[in-house]
Amino acid sequence: MKIDYEQFADKKCRELMQIQERFMEQLSISSYQHWYYDAELALLRLYNDDTDQLYLKYIPIGTFSLTSETWMWSWFNDHSFEPNKNSTLAVMEFGLENDYQKLTAGTFSADEFDCWEFTAISLATLGGIGVYRAPSEKLQSYLLITAVLDENSREVIHFNQAKVKCKIHGRSRPAFVCQHLNLEYPKGFEEAFETYKGMELGEDDDFQAWCDECEKVRIRNNGWSEYAEEFAKIKLVCEYCYFELKSFNCH
């Protein structure tokens, strides 16, 4: 006999409450004042102003927009960069099997109670040790926590290597672009070397790009002269911003 969605979701929320209580208590989650995450590694860091910190692996479940009051599943979100986001397709498949429409539509109007239902169902489907809601001014990200990582693990060491913190994309590798590149008017895109998303960089390499006008000035000055550098006014951005600029500005 098919279970009504509301009954099913209510049952999973009650199960989540028990799991979440243990998760919060055992790891002292509420004792951490700050958070940030690395989408590239799907790794969350909880920390205080002192040395207290906790590293957690996660699966991105979805996001809730506080302005439009809409939910978006991570498998549907083109701006979600986590390599494991398609794990949530298992939740969608479960929804298809049981005709639970809220689990199959990519984005739709919702409220915060809906979001906890989706997170509870995801935990029941995918497994995990708890959930974390990462809030920002306009968006709430719901993360399914799958493991606690040791500070000496390879992923944590990589996580703590040189990163920049972007207001849009979180922490990622640094990149450098000229002052003229933007997402309003295409201006061409010249690179120090050919790049692609997720590529491994050499120890001394960085993502570097500039517009067509900067390239003309650079050529006239036989390279990056003082004048050419002043014209370009190179600025720091994150890796994800870099590839958004590349996609928009390339002819």
XYZ file of C-alpha atoms in Angstrom:
251
model
C 0.000 0.000 0.000
C 1.373 3.375 -1.002
C 2.136 5.738 1.872
C 0.865 9.304 1.588
C 3.745 11.770 1.121
C 2.833 13.874 4.156
C 2.740 10.806 6.397
C 6.021 9.541 4.996
C 7.750 12.926 5.339
C 6.471 13.343 8.890
C 7.849 9.942 9.870
C 11.285 10.746 8.391
C 11.359 14.122 10.156
C 10.743 12.406 13.489
C 13.560 9.969 12.727
C 15.816 12.875 11.779
C 15.134 14.598 15.092
C 16.543 11.620 16.980
C 19.585 11.324 14.715
C 20.173 15.070 14.813
C 20.030 15.200 18.600
C 22.853 12.648 18.858
C 24.822 14.368 16.091
C 24.603 17.795 17.734
C 25.498 16.456 21.165
C 28.336 14.106 20.242
C 30.143 16.664 18.066
C 29.121 19.784 20.047
C 27.887 21.343 16.814
C 26.205 24.296 18.526
C 29.500 25.322 20.145
C 30.940 26.488 16.805
C 30.265 30.103 15.903
C 31.435 30.171 12.272
C 31.374 28.012 9.164
C 32.570 27.899 5.597
C 32.668 25.188 2.999
C 34.710 24.207 -0.024
C 32.357 23.121 -2.805
C 35.200 21.592 -4.812
C 35.946 19.171 -1.968
C 32.403 19.021 -0.505
C 34.014 19.749 2.834
C 32.573 21.873 5.650
C 34.651 23.541 8.363
C 33.033 24.619 11.639
C 35.228 26.793 13.823
C 35.550 29.436 16.520
C 37.843 32.425 16.729
C 40.292 30.319 18.744
C 41.742 27.001 17.581
C 38.552 24.940 17.923
C 37.521 23.507 14.559
C 35.727 20.553 13.028
C 35.935 19.209 9.469
C 32.955 17.400 7.944
C 32.303 15.754 4.582
C 28.909 16.529 3.131
C 26.498 15.945 0.274
C 24.658 19.105 -0.850
C 20.928 18.390 -0.639
C 19.537 21.686 -1.875
C 19.062 25.371 -1.215
C 16.209 27.554 -0.028
C 15.957 31.138 -1.272
C 14.735 33.465 1.450
C 13.792 36.130 -1.114
C 11.752 34.029 -3.550
C 10.824 31.303 -1.017
C 11.783 28.552 -3.436
C 13.578 25.253 -2.963
C 16.120 23.911 -5.469
C 17.543 20.391 -5.396
C 21.307 20.294 -5.855
C 21.065 17.927 -8.844
C 19.131 20.689 -10.623
C 21.417 23.548 -9.564
C 23.948 24.523 -12.265
C 25.726 26.746 -9.734
C 26.387 23.871 -7.348
C 29.988 22.718 -7.856
C 30.168 19.758 -5.484
C 31.350 16.648 -7.346
C 28.935 14.449 -5.361
C 25.751 16.494 -5.877
C 24.298 13.883 -8.246
C 24.032 11.506 -5.284
C 20.715 13.243 -4.668
C 19.373 11.781 -7.913
C 18.654 8.693 -5.806
C 16.116 10.792 -3.903
C 14.529 11.892 -7.170
C 14.332 8.271 -8.359
C 12.666 7.326 -5.078
C 10.196 10.144 -5.660
C 9.435 8.875 -9.176
C 8.825 5.359 -7.886
C 6.370 6.617 -5.281
C 4.881 9.574 -7.196
C 6.172 12.102 -4.618
C 6.258 15.203 -6.830
C 8.201 17.352 -4.370
C 11.121 14.952 -4.739
C 11.116 15.027 -8.545
C 10.718 18.708 -9.511
C 14.001 20.610 -9.686
C 12.798 23.856 -8.122
C 9.475 25.120 -6.770
C 7.808 27.245 -4.086
C 8.363 25.902 -0.579
C 8.769 26.837 3.051
C 11.437 25.995 5.619
C 9.431 23.079 6.984
C 9.483 21.562 3.485
C 13.265 21.943 3.453
C 13.660 19.888 6.618
C 11.376 17.218 5.160
C 13.555 17.015 2.034
C 16.686 16.815 4.168
C 15.195 14.097 6.375
C 14.162 12.035 3.352
C 17.632 12.491 1.840
C 19.290 11.239 5.012
C 17.015 8.196 5.049
C 17.784 7.512 1.374
C 21.511 8.259 1.238
C 22.635 7.624 4.812
C 24.675 10.000 6.959
C 25.399 11.049 10.518
C 23.423 14.307 10.629
C 22.572 17.473 8.741
C 23.744 21.073 8.787
C 21.994 24.181 7.547
C 24.472 26.805 6.344
C 22.694 30.170 6.394
C 23.586 33.320 4.476
C 21.754 36.597 3.973
C 19.511 35.380 1.143
C 20.098 31.641 0.905
C 20.083 28.589 3.156
C 22.111 25.558 2.087
C 21.083 22.164 3.472
C 24.002 19.759 3.806
C 23.889 16.046 4.590
C 26.910 15.236 6.771
C 28.492 11.889 5.925
C 31.755 11.797 7.886
C 34.094 13.569 10.300
C 37.605 14.108 8.921
C 40.880 14.178 10.814
C 42.873 17.399 10.542
C 45.785 15.456 9.049
C 43.735 13.844 6.300
C 44.677 14.574 2.700
C 41.403 16.366 2.018
C 41.748 18.679 5.015
C 45.352 19.511 4.115
C 44.226 20.352 0.565
C 41.321 22.341 2.009
C 43.678 24.500 4.044
C 46.056 25.270 1.209
C 45.971 28.750 -0.309
C 42.322 29.620 -0.925
C 40.216 32.709 -1.403
C 36.784 33.202 0.128
C 34.140 34.341 -2.339
C 30.803 35.735 -1.153
C 29.058 33.754 -3.889
C 31.021 30.504 -4.184
C 32.683 30.039 -0.809
C 36.360 29.025 -0.596
C 38.203 27.928 -3.715
C 41.500 28.365 -5.509
C 42.561 31.922 -6.354
C 42.487 33.345 -9.881
C 43.509 36.665 -11.389
C 41.713 38.767 -14.024
C 41.994 42.307 -15.366
C 39.713 45.042 -14.073
C 37.721 45.159 -17.330
C 36.323 41.638 -17.361
C 32.726 41.438 -16.163
C 29.422 39.656 -16.767
C 27.721 42.615 -18.458
C 29.503 43.095 -21.800
C 31.769 40.489 -23.494
C 35.294 41.846 -23.828
C 37.271 38.861 -24.995
C 39.277 36.511 -22.818
C 43.039 36.011 -23.100
C 44.702 33.453 -20.832
C 48.231 32.795 -19.685
C 47.591 29.161 -20.735
C 44.569 27.118 -21.792
C 42.429 26.172 -18.799
C 39.414 24.058 -17.924
C 37.342 23.563 -14.795
C 38.926 21.374 -12.146
C 42.316 21.149 -13.838
C 45.393 20.455 -11.748
C 47.793 23.380 -11.573
C 51.553 23.319 -11.261
C 53.071 24.608 -8.038
C 53.896 27.987 -9.602
C 50.824 28.292 -11.840
C 47.684 30.385 -11.358
C 44.560 31.004 -13.396
C 45.279 34.329 -15.175
C 43.219 36.160 -17.794
C 42.697 39.587 -19.316
C 40.503 41.236 -21.949
C 41.227 42.011 -25.635
C 42.113 45.644 -24.897
C 44.626 44.590 -22.274
C 46.136 42.171 -24.778
C 46.602 45.003 -27.309
C 48.310 47.153 -24.690
C 50.471 44.215 -23.582
C 51.630 43.541 -27.162
C 52.385 47.217 -27.846
C 54.512 47.312 -24.698
C 56.351 44.063 -25.464
C 54.846 42.272 -22.474
C 53.663 43.194 -19.021
C 55.360 46.554 -18.656
C 54.583 48.925 -15.818
C 52.128 50.763 -18.083
C 50.409 47.542 -19.200
C 50.028 46.372 -15.611
C 48.596 49.744 -14.603
C 46.122 49.574 -17.496
C 45.025 46.046 -16.560
C 44.833 46.542 -12.785
C 44.760 42.807 -12.169
C 42.384 41.763 -9.376
C 41.875 38.618 -7.327
C 38.773 36.444 -7.865
C 37.860 32.862 -7.045
C 38.239 29.954 -9.460
C 34.486 29.687 -10.064
C 34.139 33.396 -10.834
C 37.047 32.981 -13.257
C 35.279 30.306 -15.304
C 32.005 32.231 -15.280
C 33.932 35.183 -16.747
C 35.599 32.887 -19.259
C 32.303 31.427 -20.445
C 30.704 34.858 -20.818
C 33.605 36.728 -22.408
C 34.976 34.171 -24.852
C 34.002 34.933 -28.460
